[in-house]
PDB file of C-alpha atoms in Angstrom:
ATOM      1  CA  MET A   1     -26.805 -20.736 199.520  1.00  0.00           C
ATOM      2  CA  ALA A   2     -24.383 -17.721 200.043  1.00  0.00           C
ATOM      3  CA  ALA A   3     -27.142 -15.481 198.343  1.00  0.00           C
ATOM      4  CA  ALA A   4     -29.693 -16.648 201.008  1.00  0.00           C
ATOM      5  CA  LEU A   5     -27.421 -15.795 203.750  1.00  0.00           C
ATOM      6  CA  VAL A   6     -26.752 -12.306 202.214  1.00  0.00           C
ATOM      7  CA  ASP A   7     -30.504 -11.610 201.865  1.00  0.00           C
ATOM      8  CA  ARG A   8     -31.119 -12.546 205.565  1.00  0.00           C
ATOM      9  CA  ALA A   9     -28.242 -10.418 206.845  1.00  0.00           C
ATOM     10  CA  PRO A  10     -28.565  -6.928 208.215  1.00  0.00           C
ATOM     11  CA  ALA A  11     -27.973  -4.023 205.846  1.00  0.00           C
ATOM     12  CA  CYS A  12     -24.385  -3.297 207.188  1.00  0.00           C
ATOM     13  CA  ARG A  13     -23.556  -7.033 206.747  1.00  0.00           C
ATOM     14  CA  ARG A  14     -24.875  -7.024 203.253  1.00  0.00           C
ATOM     15  CA  GLU A  15     -22.484  -4.301 202.335  1.00  0.00           C
ATOM     16  CA  ILE A  16     -19.440  -6.397 203.685  1.00  0.00           C
ATOM     17  CA  PHE A  17     -20.756  -9.489 201.776  1.00  0.00           C
ATOM     18  CA  PHE A  18     -20.870  -7.323 198.655  1.00  0.00           C
ATOM     19  CA  PHE A  19     -17.499  -5.971 199.210  1.00  0.00           C
ATOM     20  CA  LEU A  20     -15.869  -9.305 199.922  1.00  0.00           C
ATOM     21  CA  ARG A  21     -17.666 -10.952 197.023  1.00  0.00           C
ATOM     22  CA  ASN A  22     -16.574  -8.228 194.663  1.00  0.00           C
ATOM     23  CA  THR A  23     -12.954  -8.048 195.827  1.00  0.00           C
ATOM     24  CA  VAL A  24     -12.093 -11.734 195.933  1.00  0.00           C
ATOM     25  CA  ARG A  25      -9.142 -12.604 193.738  1.00  0.00           C
ATOM     26  CA  ARG A  26      -6.352 -15.092 193.670  1.00  0.00           C
ATOM     27  CA  PHE A  27      -3.888 -14.749 196.456  1.00  0.00           C
ATOM     28  CA  ALA A  28      -0.759 -14.392 194.291  1.00  0.00           C
ATOM     29  CA  SER A  29       1.833 -11.725 194.065  1.00  0.00           C
ATOM     30  CA  GLN A  30       0.978  -8.450 192.385  1.00  0.00           C
ATOM     31  CA  THR A  31       0.606  -8.245 188.708  1.00  0.00           C
ATOM     32  CA  ASP A  32       3.368  -6.342 186.754  1.00  0.00           C
ATOM     33  CA  GLY A  33       0.796  -3.597 186.176  1.00  0.00           C
ATOM     34  CA  GLU A  34      -0.236  -3.349 189.804  1.00  0.00           C
ATOM     35  CA  ALA A  35       3.479  -3.228 190.859  1.00  0.00           C
ATOM     36  CA  ARG A  36       4.267  -0.563 188.203  1.00  0.00           C
ATOM     37  CA  VAL A  37       1.408   1.584 189.243  1.00  0.00           C
ATOM     38  CA  ALA A  38       2.118   1.203 193.005  1.00  0.00           C
ATOM     39  CA  GLN A  39       5.716   2.293 192.411  1.00  0.00           C
ATOM     40  CA  ILE A  40       4.802   5.400 190.576  1.00  0.00           C
ATOM     41  CA  LEU A  41       2.379   6.395 193.290  1.00  0.00           C
ATOM     42  CA  LYS A  42       4.960   5.746 196.055  1.00  0.00           C
ATOM     43  CA  GLU A  43       7.309   8.031 194.155  1.00  0.00           C
ATOM     44  CA  LYS A  44       4.749  10.699 193.662  1.00  0.00           C
ATOM     45  CA  PHE A  45       3.340  10.461 197.177  1.00  0.00           C
ATOM     46  CA  PRO A  46       6.318   9.728 199.439  1.00  0.00           C
ATOM     47  CA  GLN A  47       4.296  10.717 202.650  1.00  0.00           C
ATOM     48  CA  ALA A  48       1.649   8.020 201.837  1.00  0.00           C
ATOM     49  CA  ALA A  49       0.874   5.851 204.924  1.00  0.00           C
ATOM     50  CA  ALA A  50      -0.849   3.291 202.629  1.00  0.00           C
ATOM     51  CA  ILE A  51      -1.090   2.542 198.896  1.00  0.00           C
ATOM     52  CA  LYS A  52      -2.996  -0.231 197.459  1.00  0.00           C
ATOM     53  CA  VAL A  53      -3.496  -1.021 193.715  1.00  0.00           C
ATOM     54  CA  VAL A  54      -5.703  -3.803 192.389  1.00  0.00           C
ATOM     55  CA  ASP A  55      -6.118  -4.826 188.755  1.00  0.00           C
ATOM     56  CA  ILE A  56     -10.000  -5.105 188.703  1.00  0.00           C
ATOM     57  CA  SER A  57      -9.973  -6.063 185.027  1.00  0.00           C
ATOM     58  CA  GLY A  58      -9.113  -9.692 185.553  1.00  0.00           C
ATOM     59  CA  GLY A  59      -5.291  -9.236 185.244  1.00  0.00           C
ATOM     60  CA  CYS A  60      -5.157  -7.524 181.714  1.00  0.00           C
ATOM     61  CA  GLY A  61      -4.376  -4.170 183.208  1.00  0.00           C
ATOM     62  CA  ALA A  62      -7.393  -2.269 181.619  1.00  0.00           C
ATOM     63  CA  MET A  63      -8.854  -1.167 184.927  1.00  0.00           C
ATOM     64  CA  TYR A  64      -7.384  -0.455 188.333  1.00  0.00           C
ATOM     65  CA  GLU A  65      -8.714   0.343 191.842  1.00  0.00           C
ATOM     66  CA  ILE A  66      -6.428   2.498 193.891  1.00  0.00           C
ATOM     67  CA  HIS A  67      -6.471   3.426 197.578  1.00  0.00           C
ATOM     68  CA  ILE A  68      -4.148   6.070 198.889  1.00  0.00           C
ATOM     69  CA  GLU A  69      -3.897   7.324 202.391  1.00  0.00           C
ATOM     70  CA  SER A  70      -1.552  10.382 202.463  1.00  0.00           C
ATOM     71  CA  GLU A  71      -0.903  13.582 204.547  1.00  0.00           C
ATOM     72  CA  GLU A  72      -0.451  15.339 201.112  1.00  0.00           C
ATOM     73  CA  PHE A  73      -4.296  15.189 200.746  1.00  0.00           C
ATOM     74  CA  LYS A  74      -4.862  17.169 203.981  1.00  0.00           C
ATOM     75  CA  GLU A  75      -7.114  20.196 203.423  1.00  0.00           C
ATOM     76  CA  LYS A  76      -7.755  19.369 199.753  1.00  0.00           C
ATOM     77  CA  ARG A  77     -11.172  18.562 198.402  1.00  0.00           C
ATOM     78  CA  THR A  78     -11.830  15.181 197.061  1.00  0.00           C
ATOM     79  CA  VAL A  79     -11.902  16.253 193.589  1.00  0.00           C
ATOM     80  CA  GLN A  80      -8.363  17.852 194.112  1.00  0.00           C
ATOM     81  CA  GLN A  81      -7.024  14.610 195.523  1.00  0.00           C
ATOM     82  CA  HIS A  82      -8.227  12.662 192.604  1.00  0.00           C
ATOM     83  CA  GLN A  83      -6.628  15.197 190.310  1.00  0.00           C
ATOM     84  CA  MET A  84      -3.411  14.618 192.130  1.00  0.00           C
ATOM     85  CA  VAL A  85      -3.602  10.979 191.424  1.00  0.00           C
ATOM     86  CA  ASN A  86      -4.622  11.338 187.909  1.00  0.00           C
ATOM     87  CA  GLN A  87      -1.759  13.714 187.298  1.00  0.00           C
ATOM     88  CA  ALA A  88       0.737  11.263 188.975  1.00  0.00           C
ATOM     89  CA  LEU A  89      -0.526   8.457 186.565  1.00  0.00           C
ATOM     90  CA  ASN A  90      -0.864  10.761 183.629  1.00  0.00           C
ATOM     91  CA  GLU A  91       1.025   8.333 181.182  1.00  0.00           C
ATOM     92  CA  GLU A  92      -0.272   5.066 182.541  1.00  0.00           C
ATOM     93  CA  ILE A  93      -3.928   6.383 182.303  1.00  0.00           C
ATOM     94  CA  LYS A  94      -3.602   6.610 178.508  1.00  0.00           C
ATOM     95  CA  ALA A  95      -3.499   2.773 178.320  1.00  0.00           C
ATOM     96  CA  MET A  96      -6.272   2.093 180.899  1.00  0.00           C
ATOM     97  CA  HIS A  97      -9.939   1.743 180.221  1.00  0.00           C
ATOM     98  CA  GLY A  98     -10.849   2.864 183.693  1.00  0.00           C
ATOM     99  CA  LEU A  99      -9.749   3.778 187.214  1.00  0.00           C
ATOM    100  CA  ARG A 100     -11.447   3.825 190.588  1.00  0.00           C
ATOM    101  CA  ILE A 101      -9.708   6.141 193.044  1.00  0.00           C
ATOM    102  CA  PHE A 102     -10.241   6.260 196.786  1.00  0.00           C
ATOM    103  CA  THR A 103      -8.202   8.894 198.799  1.00  0.00           C
ATOM    104  CA  SER A 104      -8.023   9.702 202.411  1.00  0.00           C
ATOM    105  CA  VAL A 105      -5.909  11.460 205.085  1.00  0.00           C
ATOM    106  CA  PRO A 106      -4.474   9.369 207.806  1.00  0.00           C
ATOM    107  CA  LYS A 107      -6.500   9.415 211.118  1.00  0.00           C
ATOM    108  CA  CYS A 108      -4.816  10.765 214.176  1.00  0.00           C
ATOM    109  CA  ARG A 109      -4.007   7.831 216.432  1.00  0.00           C
ATOM    110  CA  ASP A 110      -4.151   8.705 220.199  1.00  0.00           C
TER     111      ASP A 110
END
């Protein structure tokens, strides 16, 4: 039934359905791995407006998705921003299978 709704939805809505379907997880506290990675990122990016770490490997810690919004990325290309995150997690990455990184600079609020 849900698939039928998605198929009939406009393209922009399909993206939202896809995002929600692929990010649903239990509403529990962070895993130990998520908390550890988030703490390291908070220390390495003290100006960060937002840091979100999600274990997308089912809780085993093999793959994480990271979203960071920080002024420290200002005037840096995306590849440079991602290199900064990789450098911050240099030791932790050795035990991971994969990492999805999303970086941004905070938008000015008027």
